[in-house]
GROMACS .gro file of C-alpha atoms in nm:
model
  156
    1UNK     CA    1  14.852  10.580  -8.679
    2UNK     CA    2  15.174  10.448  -8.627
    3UNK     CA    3  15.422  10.257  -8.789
    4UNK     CA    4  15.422  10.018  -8.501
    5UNK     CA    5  15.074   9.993  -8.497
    6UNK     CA    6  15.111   9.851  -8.895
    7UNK     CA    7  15.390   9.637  -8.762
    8UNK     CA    8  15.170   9.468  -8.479
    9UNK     CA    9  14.859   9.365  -8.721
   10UNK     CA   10  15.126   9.235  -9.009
   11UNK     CA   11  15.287   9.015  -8.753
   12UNK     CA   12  14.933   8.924  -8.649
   13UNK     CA   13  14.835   8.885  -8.997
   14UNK     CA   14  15.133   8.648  -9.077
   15UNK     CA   15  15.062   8.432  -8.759
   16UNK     CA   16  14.718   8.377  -8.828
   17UNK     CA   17  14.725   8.379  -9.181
   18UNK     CA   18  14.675   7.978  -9.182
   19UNK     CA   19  14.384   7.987  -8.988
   20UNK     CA   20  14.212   8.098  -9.282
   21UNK     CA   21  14.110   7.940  -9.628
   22UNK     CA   22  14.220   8.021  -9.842
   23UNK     CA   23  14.510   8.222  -9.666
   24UNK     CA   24  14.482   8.579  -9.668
   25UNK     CA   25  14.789   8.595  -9.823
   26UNK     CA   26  14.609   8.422 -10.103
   27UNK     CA   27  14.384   8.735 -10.133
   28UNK     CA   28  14.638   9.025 -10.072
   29UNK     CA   29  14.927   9.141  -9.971
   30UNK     CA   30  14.958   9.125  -9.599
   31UNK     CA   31  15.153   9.413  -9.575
   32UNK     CA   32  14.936   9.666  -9.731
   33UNK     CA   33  14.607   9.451  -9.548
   34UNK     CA   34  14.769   9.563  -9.262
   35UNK     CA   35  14.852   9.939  -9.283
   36UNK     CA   36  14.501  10.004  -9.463
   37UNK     CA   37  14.394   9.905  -9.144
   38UNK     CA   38  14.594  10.067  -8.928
   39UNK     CA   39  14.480  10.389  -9.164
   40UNK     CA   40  14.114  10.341  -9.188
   41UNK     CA   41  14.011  10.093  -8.977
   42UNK     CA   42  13.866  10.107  -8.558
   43UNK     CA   43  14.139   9.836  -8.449
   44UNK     CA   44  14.045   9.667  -8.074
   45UNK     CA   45  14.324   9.425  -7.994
   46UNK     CA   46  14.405   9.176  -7.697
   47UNK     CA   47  14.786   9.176  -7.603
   48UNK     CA   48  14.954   9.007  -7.372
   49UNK     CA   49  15.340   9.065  -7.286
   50UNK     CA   50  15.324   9.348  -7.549
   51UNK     CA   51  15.235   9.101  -7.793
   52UNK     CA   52  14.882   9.123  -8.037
   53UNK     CA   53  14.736   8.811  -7.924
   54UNK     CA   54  14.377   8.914  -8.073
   55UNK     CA   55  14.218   9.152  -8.259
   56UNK     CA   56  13.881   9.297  -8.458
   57UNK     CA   57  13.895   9.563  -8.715
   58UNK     CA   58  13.609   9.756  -8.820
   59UNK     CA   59  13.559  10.027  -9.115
   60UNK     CA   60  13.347  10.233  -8.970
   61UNK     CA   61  13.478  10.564  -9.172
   62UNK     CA   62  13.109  10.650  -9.368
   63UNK     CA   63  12.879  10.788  -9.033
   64UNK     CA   64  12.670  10.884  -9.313
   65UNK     CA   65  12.556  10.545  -9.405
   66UNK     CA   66  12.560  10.400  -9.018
   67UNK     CA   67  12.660  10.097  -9.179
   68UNK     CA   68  12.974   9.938  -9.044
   69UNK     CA   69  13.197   9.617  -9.170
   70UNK     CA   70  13.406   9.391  -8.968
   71UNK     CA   71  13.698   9.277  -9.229
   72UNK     CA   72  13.858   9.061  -8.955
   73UNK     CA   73  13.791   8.931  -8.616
   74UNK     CA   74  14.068   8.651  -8.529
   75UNK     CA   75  14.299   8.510  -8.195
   76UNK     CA   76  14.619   8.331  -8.209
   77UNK     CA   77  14.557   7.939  -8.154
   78UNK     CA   78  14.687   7.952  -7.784
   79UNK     CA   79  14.429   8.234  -7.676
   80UNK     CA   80  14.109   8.116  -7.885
   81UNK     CA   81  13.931   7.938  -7.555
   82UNK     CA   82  13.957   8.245  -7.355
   83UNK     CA   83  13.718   8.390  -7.586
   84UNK     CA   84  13.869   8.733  -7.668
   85UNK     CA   85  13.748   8.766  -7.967
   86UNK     CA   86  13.377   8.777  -7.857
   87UNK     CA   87  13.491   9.006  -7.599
   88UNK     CA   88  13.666   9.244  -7.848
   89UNK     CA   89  13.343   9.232  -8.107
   90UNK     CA   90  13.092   9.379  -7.799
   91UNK     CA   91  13.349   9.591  -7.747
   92UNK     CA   92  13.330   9.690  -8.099
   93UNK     CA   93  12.941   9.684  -8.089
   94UNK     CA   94  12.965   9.967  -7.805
   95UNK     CA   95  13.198  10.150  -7.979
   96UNK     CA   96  12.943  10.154  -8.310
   97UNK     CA   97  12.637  10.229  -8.080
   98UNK     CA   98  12.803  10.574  -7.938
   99UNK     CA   99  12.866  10.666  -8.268
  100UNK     CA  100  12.507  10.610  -8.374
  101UNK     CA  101  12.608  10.316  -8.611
  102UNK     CA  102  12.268  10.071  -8.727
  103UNK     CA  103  12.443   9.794  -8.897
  104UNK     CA  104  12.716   9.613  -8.854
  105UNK     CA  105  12.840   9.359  -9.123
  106UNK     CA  106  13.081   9.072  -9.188
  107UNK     CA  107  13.174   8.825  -9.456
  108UNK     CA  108  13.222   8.476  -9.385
  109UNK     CA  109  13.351   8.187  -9.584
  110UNK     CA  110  13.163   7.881  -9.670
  111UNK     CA  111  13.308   7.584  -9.411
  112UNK     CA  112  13.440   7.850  -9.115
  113UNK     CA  113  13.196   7.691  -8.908
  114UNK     CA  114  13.384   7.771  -8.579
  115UNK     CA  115  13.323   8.136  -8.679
  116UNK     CA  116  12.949   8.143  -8.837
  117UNK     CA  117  12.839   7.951  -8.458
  118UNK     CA  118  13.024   8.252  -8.281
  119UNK     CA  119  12.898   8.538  -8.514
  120UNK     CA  120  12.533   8.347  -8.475
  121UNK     CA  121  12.580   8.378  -8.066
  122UNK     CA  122  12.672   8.724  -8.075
  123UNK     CA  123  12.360   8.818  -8.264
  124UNK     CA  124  12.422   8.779  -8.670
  125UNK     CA  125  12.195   8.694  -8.930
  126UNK     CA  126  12.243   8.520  -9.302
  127UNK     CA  127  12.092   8.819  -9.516
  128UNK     CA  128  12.283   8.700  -9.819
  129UNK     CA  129  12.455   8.361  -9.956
  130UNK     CA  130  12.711   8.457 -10.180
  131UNK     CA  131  12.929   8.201 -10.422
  132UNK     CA  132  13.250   8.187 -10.166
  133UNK     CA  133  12.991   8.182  -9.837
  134UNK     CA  134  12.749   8.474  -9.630
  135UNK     CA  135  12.729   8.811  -9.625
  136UNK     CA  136  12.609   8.870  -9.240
  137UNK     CA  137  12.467   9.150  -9.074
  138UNK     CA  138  12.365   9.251  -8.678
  139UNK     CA  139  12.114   9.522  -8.617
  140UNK     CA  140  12.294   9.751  -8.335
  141UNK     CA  141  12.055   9.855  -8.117
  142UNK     CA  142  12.070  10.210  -7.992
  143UNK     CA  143  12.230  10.340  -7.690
  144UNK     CA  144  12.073  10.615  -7.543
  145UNK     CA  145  12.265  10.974  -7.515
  146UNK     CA  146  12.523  10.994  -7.212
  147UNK     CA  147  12.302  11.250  -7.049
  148UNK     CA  148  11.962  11.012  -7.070
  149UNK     CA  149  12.174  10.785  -6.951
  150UNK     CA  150  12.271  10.952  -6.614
  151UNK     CA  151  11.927  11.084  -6.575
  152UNK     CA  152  11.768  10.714  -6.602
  153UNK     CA  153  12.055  10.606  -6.360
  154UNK     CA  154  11.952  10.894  -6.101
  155UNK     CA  155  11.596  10.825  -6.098
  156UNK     CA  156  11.566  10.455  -6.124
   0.00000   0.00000   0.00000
C-alpha cells in the first residue's frame, strides 16, 4: 500500500461523494474511508490520464468464510455511460472466483435505483431489506483449477 494509492481513492472519494445520499462524508471520515481501503481492501480502478476515474473495492481479507463485501463500486459523472463500473465488478467477480470466494455482498440504499438495476443485471439478489435499504448478495460460481482448465482447453 501506498500513500499515493490512499491519496487517489480520497480524491475519488471527495469527487463522488455527492453522488451518494446521504454523502459519505455524512457517514465517515473520507480520509480514513480511504486508507482502510487502501489497507484492507482488493481495489480495481479505471484511470484515465493518471487520474481514478472509477473504482470497486472489495474486503475480501476472511478466505475462511468465502464471503466477500463490496463497500463501494462508483464512476465519476463524465465516465458513468461507458460502463466501467460493471466492467470493474466482473473483474472483481474473477478475482473472488480464483480465490475460491462463494459470496459476494453489497449494501444498497433505499432510492439508488440507478445502482440496484445494475447490481440486478450483474446477477444480485434482495436476501435482506434493512431500515436504510438491501443487503444484496451474488452466488460466485466456481472456476475450475488453472490446470483443469488447460486440460479442458486441450481436449475440447
Amino acid at each position: 500500500m501506498t500513500t499515493s494509492l490512499i491519496h487517489q481513492i480520497k480524491t475519488f472519494l471527495e469527487e463522488t461523494d455527492n453522488d451518494f445520499t446521504p454523502p459519505g462524508s455524512a457517514r465517515t471520515d473520507l480520509a480514513v474511508y480511504a486508507e482502510k481501503m487502501a489497507r484492507n481492501a482488493a481495489v480495481f480502478a479505471s484511470y484515465d490520464a493518471g487520474k481514478m476515474v472509477a473504482m470497486t473495492a472489495i474486503y475480501c481479507n476472511d478466505p475462511s468464510c468465502r464471503i466477500a463485501y463490496m463497500t463501494l463500486a462508483a464512476a465519476l459523472p463524465e465516465y458513468r455511460r461507458l460502463r466501467l463500473v460493471s466492467g470493474l465488478i466482473q473483474t472483481a467477480i474473477e478475482y473472488l472466483q480464483r480465490r475460491r470466494f462463494k459470496i459476494l455482498q453489497l449494501r444498497i440504499d433505499h432510492g439508488n435505483d440507478r445502482a440496484f438495476r445494475l447490481y440486478r443485471s450483474l446477477g444480485f439478489w434482495v436476501v435482506q431489506e434493512e431500515p436504510q435499504g438491501y443487503l444484496m448478495e451474488l452466488t460466485i460460481a466456481a472456476q475450475p483449477p488453472v490446470s483443469d482448465q488447460a486440460h479442458y482447453a486441450r481436449h475440447c
